[in-house]
Amino acid sequence: MDLLSNLALGFGVALSPFTLMLAVIGCFLGTIIGALPGLGPSNGVAILIPLAFSLGLDATAALVLMTSVYYGAMYGGRISSILLNIPGDEPALMTTLDGYPMAKAGRAGDALVLSGFASFFGALFATIGLMLLAPLLSRIAYQFGPAEYFALYLLAFSTLGGIASNNQAKAALASCIGLGIAMIGIDNTTSMPRFTGGNMHLMDGVDFLVAIVGLFAVAEVFIFIESHGKGSSIGVKLEKVTIPVKDLLGGSMTMLRSSAIGFVAGVLPGAGASLGSFLAYMSEKAVQGDKAGFGTGNPKGVMAPEAGNNAAAGGALVPMLTLGVPGSGTTAVLLALLMTLNITPGPTLFTDRPDVVWGLIASLLIANFVLLALNVPMVKIFVRILSVPAWVLLPGVMMVSFVGIYSLSGSYFDLLLMIGFGLLGWFFRKLDVPTVPIILGILLGNNMEDSLRRAMVLSDGEWTYLFSSPIAIGFWIFAIAGFVAPLFLRRILKKPQAISD
């Protein structure tokens, strides 16, 4: 009964005309962002967060808008993967293996429709899983003390940059840089300034949003300038769009298996949609066998990774809402949004702000149906977005970033700092250093430090207290495994074309 009453509360929030409008706008913008190669959900959410503050949205409205953009971007990533053989984002990489061969064989419309339904199935599965699993996990989280939270934060740092990064050392370096930036400002315990250089603007620390918009949105503009504005063009023409009912019914079990695998991958902190997409594709290839012709245009090879990556995207919201630890790069950006709105994710969120949580869940259920309606009959419209030249698009991104950040803080120093982070992001992109661990360090650094200090105070300085419970020991084991495992998995992930051989 609690579940039904909570859902009733959520739909009471989500079905208001204003919230519905935000969900539709977010789905539409997210699909466009996902369709544009290189942007992806992390950049899309980071770009639009300043807009949410400029509009003066409250916590529920801002979260509904951003998560709708998140889900929409996950849907949109398949469009350029199928038509251009260029993934719109990293999780859509596996979709290129069978999506582009289908398009070259004259079945581009079928591939887009099948991937749209698979994305819907995976996202709906994940939203229901979020609805059922998150309250249970939030009750378990009440057993967490400072030792457990410190180990949990360590797990997030160990795993979040691992799968997506080319080098574990670079991921560790990025995490350390983020932790170092988090130390800037007034010390919570001693009230002494740290690493401010006497600059009064840094006494309150570095704002999450300034760093996020700089590292993602502004850095993307610098990359564009360096590339001299190389645009994109449609590689395969899209003609008639119909619903291939036979392929859709034949792939129902494929979507179910892939959604379950993707959701589990998403719930694991740091695994994210990339691993969900990869595991779903590989599992389905193993189930179907070598004679299925994966990699040559098999419809199930399109449906499996799309269901997997969208289910993982929803699953990543579970640890973010219940534990305050992001499950992916995009949920790290969403975590920054919540903290900026003075909402602390964790086990108390479901009791303190049920309107926010259940309004979000209900909005995600609605957004899935909105996205299905947008991505099947209107797919030709989104395809045309790929022809928009970057020299038109990216100046608009820059304008939104500057106006949004300035309207939030009213400080010219934050604008300069945002440009500085943009240059830092561009420089790290050149060195292939991941920027998501930097964001994670800024977001969680103070909480991680506070947990460590409380643990040392409670134990009278005894470091073995950090390993004093089965939960903490489990997190330490998973953290070590999460840091080491990518060293063995990266060769497989970096050579996806070999999968189809």
CSV table of N, CA and C in Angstrom, one decimal, residues 121-187:
chain,number,residue,atom,x,y,z
A,121,PHE,N,11.8,0.0,-23.7
A,121,PHE,CA,11.6,-1.2,-22.9
A,121,PHE,C,12.7,-1.1,-21.8
A,122,GLY,N,13.9,-0.8,-22.1
A,122,GLY,CA,15.0,-0.8,-21.1
A,122,GLY,C,14.8,0.3,-20.1
A,123,ALA,N,14.4,1.5,-20.6
A,123,ALA,CA,14.2,2.6,-19.6
A,123,ALA,C,13.0,2.4,-18.7
A,124,LEU,N,11.9,1.8,-19.3
A,124,LEU,CA,10.7,1.5,-18.5
A,124,LEU,C,11.1,0.4,-17.4
A,125,PHE,N,11.8,-0.6,-17.8
A,125,PHE,CA,12.3,-1.6,-16.9
A,125,PHE,C,13.1,-1.0,-15.7
A,126,ALA,N,14.0,-0.1,-16.1
A,126,ALA,CA,14.8,0.5,-15.1
A,126,ALA,C,14.0,1.4,-14.1
A,127,THR,N,13.0,2.1,-14.7
A,127,THR,CA,12.2,3.0,-13.8
A,127,THR,C,11.4,2.2,-12.9
A,128,ILE,N,10.8,1.1,-13.3
A,128,ILE,CA,10.1,0.2,-12.4
A,128,ILE,C,11.1,-0.4,-11.3
A,129,GLY,N,12.3,-0.7,-11.8
A,129,GLY,CA,13.3,-1.2,-10.8
A,129,GLY,C,13.7,-0.2,-9.8
A,130,LEU,N,13.8,1.1,-10.3
A,130,LEU,CA,14.1,2.2,-9.4
A,130,LEU,C,13.0,2.3,-8.3
A,131,MET,N,11.8,2.2,-8.8
A,131,MET,CA,10.6,2.4,-7.9
A,131,MET,C,10.6,1.3,-6.8
A,132,LEU,N,11.0,0.1,-7.2
A,132,LEU,CA,10.9,-1.0,-6.3
A,132,LEU,C,12.1,-1.2,-5.4
A,133,LEU,N,13.3,-0.9,-6.0
A,133,LEU,CA,14.6,-1.2,-5.3
A,133,LEU,C,15.0,0.0,-4.4
A,134,ALA,N,14.8,1.2,-4.9
A,134,ALA,CA,15.4,2.4,-4.2
A,134,ALA,C,14.9,2.5,-2.7
A,135,PRO,N,13.6,2.4,-2.4
A,135,PRO,CA,13.2,2.4,-1.0
A,135,PRO,C,13.8,1.4,-0.2
A,136,LEU,N,14.0,0.1,-0.7
A,136,LEU,CA,14.6,-0.9,0.0
A,136,LEU,C,16.1,-0.6,0.3
A,137,LEU,N,16.8,-0.1,-0.7
A,137,LEU,CA,18.2,0.3,-0.5
A,137,LEU,C,18.4,1.4,0.5
A,138,SER,N,17.4,2.3,0.5
A,138,SER,CA,17.5,3.5,1.4
A,138,SER,C,17.4,3.0,2.8
A,139,ARG,N,16.6,2.0,3.1
A,139,ARG,CA,16.4,1.5,4.5
A,139,ARG,C,17.7,0.8,4.9
A,140,ILE,N,18.4,0.1,4.0
A,140,ILE,CA,19.7,-0.6,4.3
A,140,ILE,C,20.7,0.5,4.6
A,141,ALA,N,20.6,1.6,3.9
A,141,ALA,CA,21.6,2.6,4.0
A,141,ALA,C,21.7,3.2,5.4
A,142,TYR,N,20.6,3.1,6.2
A,142,TYR,CA,20.6,3.6,7.6
A,142,TYR,C,21.6,2.9,8.5
A,143,GLN,N,22.1,1.7,8.0
A,143,GLN,CA,23.1,1.0,8.8
A,143,GLN,C,24.5,1.5,8.5
A,144,PHE,N,24.7,2.5,7.6
A,144,PHE,CA,26.0,3.0,7.2
A,144,PHE,C,26.5,4.0,8.3
A,145,GLY,N,27.7,3.8,8.7
A,145,GLY,CA,28.4,4.7,9.5
A,145,GLY,C,29.5,5.4,8.7
A,146,PRO,N,30.4,6.2,9.4
A,146,PRO,CA,31.5,6.9,8.7
A,146,PRO,C,32.4,6.0,7.9
A,147,ALA,N,32.7,4.8,8.5
A,147,ALA,CA,33.6,3.8,7.9
A,147,ALA,C,33.0,3.3,6.6
A,148,GLU,N,31.7,3.0,6.6
A,148,GLU,CA,31.0,2.5,5.4
A,148,GLU,C,30.9,3.5,4.4
A,149,TYR,N,30.6,4.8,4.7
A,149,TYR,CA,30.5,5.8,3.7
A,149,TYR,C,31.9,6.1,3.1
A,150,PHE,N,33.0,6.1,3.9
A,150,PHE,CA,34.3,6.4,3.4
A,150,PHE,C,34.6,5.3,2.3
A,151,ALA,N,34.3,4.0,2.7
A,151,ALA,CA,34.6,2.9,1.7
A,151,ALA,C,33.7,3.0,0.5
A,152,LEU,N,32.5,3.5,0.7
A,152,LEU,CA,31.6,3.7,-0.5
A,152,LEU,C,32.1,4.8,-1.4
A,153,TYR,N,32.6,5.9,-0.8
A,153,TYR,CA,33.1,6.9,-1.7
A,153,TYR,C,34.4,6.4,-2.4
A,154,LEU,N,35.2,5.7,-1.7
A,154,LEU,CA,36.4,5.1,-2.4
A,154,LEU,C,36.0,4.2,-3.5
A,155,LEU,N,34.9,3.4,-3.3
A,155,LEU,CA,34.4,2.5,-4.4
A,155,LEU,C,34.0,3.4,-5.6
A,156,ALA,N,33.3,4.5,-5.4
A,156,ALA,CA,32.9,5.3,-6.5
A,156,ALA,C,34.1,5.9,-7.3
A,157,PHE,N,35.1,6.3,-6.6
A,157,PHE,CA,36.3,6.8,-7.2
A,157,PHE,C,37.1,5.7,-8.0
A,158,SER,N,37.1,4.5,-7.4
A,158,SER,CA,37.8,3.4,-8.0
A,158,SER,C,37.2,2.9,-9.3
A,159,THR,N,35.9,3.0,-9.4
A,159,THR,CA,35.2,2.4,-10.5
A,159,THR,C,34.7,3.3,-11.5
A,160,LEU,N,34.4,4.6,-11.2
A,160,LEU,CA,33.7,5.5,-12.1
A,160,LEU,C,34.5,5.8,-13.3
A,161,GLY,N,35.8,6.0,-13.1
A,161,GLY,CA,36.7,6.3,-14.3
A,161,GLY,C,37.3,5.1,-14.9
A,162,GLY,N,37.1,3.9,-14.3
A,162,GLY,CA,37.8,2.8,-14.8
A,162,GLY,C,37.4,2.3,-16.2
A,163,ILE,N,36.1,1.9,-16.4
A,163,ILE,CA,35.8,1.4,-17.7
A,163,ILE,C,35.9,2.3,-18.8
A,164,ALA,N,35.6,3.6,-18.6
A,164,ALA,CA,35.6,4.6,-19.7
A,164,ALA,C,37.0,5.1,-20.0
A,165,SER,N,37.9,5.0,-19.0
A,165,SER,CA,39.2,5.6,-19.2
A,165,SER,C,40.1,4.7,-19.9
A,166,ASN,N,41.1,5.3,-20.6
A,166,ASN,CA,42.1,4.5,-21.3
A,166,ASN,C,43.2,4.1,-20.4
A,167,ASN,N,43.3,4.7,-19.3
A,167,ASN,CA,44.5,4.5,-18.4
A,167,ASN,C,44.1,4.7,-17.0
A,168,GLN,N,44.3,3.6,-16.1
A,168,GLN,CA,43.9,3.7,-14.7
A,168,GLN,C,44.7,4.8,-14.0
A,169,ALA,N,45.9,5.0,-14.3
A,169,ALA,CA,46.7,6.0,-13.7
A,169,ALA,C,46.2,7.4,-14.0
A,170,LYS,N,45.7,7.6,-15.2
A,170,LYS,CA,45.1,8.9,-15.5
A,170,LYS,C,43.8,9.1,-14.8
A,171,ALA,N,43.0,8.1,-14.7
A,171,ALA,CA,41.8,8.2,-13.9
A,171,ALA,C,42.0,8.5,-12.4
A,172,ALA,N,43.1,7.9,-11.9
A,172,ALA,CA,43.5,8.1,-10.5
A,172,ALA,C,44.0,9.6,-10.3
A,173,LEU,N,44.8,10.0,-11.3
A,173,LEU,CA,45.2,11.4,-11.3
A,173,LEU,C,44.1,12.4,-11.3
A,174,ALA,N,43.1,12.1,-12.2
A,174,ALA,CA,41.9,13.0,-12.3
A,174,ALA,C,41.2,13.1,-11.0
A,175,SER,N,41.0,11.9,-10.3
A,175,SER,CA,40.3,11.9,-9.0
A,175,SER,C,41.1,12.7,-8.0
A,176,CYS,N,42.4,12.6,-8.0
A,176,CYS,CA,43.2,13.4,-7.0
A,176,CYS,C,43.1,14.9,-7.3
A,177,ILE,N,43.0,15.2,-8.5
A,177,ILE,CA,42.9,16.7,-8.9
A,177,ILE,C,41.5,17.2,-8.4
A,178,GLY,N,40.5,16.3,-8.6
A,178,GLY,CA,39.1,16.7,-8.1
A,178,GLY,C,39.1,16.8,-6.6
A,179,LEU,N,39.8,15.9,-5.9
A,179,LEU,CA,39.8,16.0,-4.4
A,179,LEU,C,40.6,17.2,-3.9
A,180,GLY,N,41.7,17.5,-4.7
A,180,GLY,CA,42.4,18.7,-4.4
A,180,GLY,C,41.6,20.0,-4.5
A,181,ILE,N,40.8,20.1,-5.6
A,181,ILE,CA,40.0,21.2,-5.8
A,181,ILE,C,38.9,21.3,-4.7
A,182,ALA,N,38.4,20.2,-4.2
A,182,ALA,CA,37.4,20.2,-3.2
A,182,ALA,C,37.9,20.7,-1.9
A,183,MET,N,39.2,20.7,-1.7
A,183,MET,CA,39.8,21.2,-0.4
A,183,MET,C,39.9,22.7,-0.4
A,184,ILE,N,39.7,23.3,-1.5
A,184,ILE,CA,39.8,24.8,-1.6
A,184,ILE,C,38.7,25.4,-0.8
A,185,GLY,N,38.9,26.4,0.0
A,185,GLY,CA,37.9,27.1,0.8
A,185,GLY,C,38.1,27.0,2.3
A,186,ILE,N,37.1,27.2,3.1
A,186,ILE,CA,37.2,27.2,4.5
A,186,ILE,C,37.1,25.8,5.0
A,187,ASP,N,38.0,25.3,5.8
A,187,ASP,CA,38.0,24.0,6.4
A,187,ASP,C,36.8,23.8,7.3
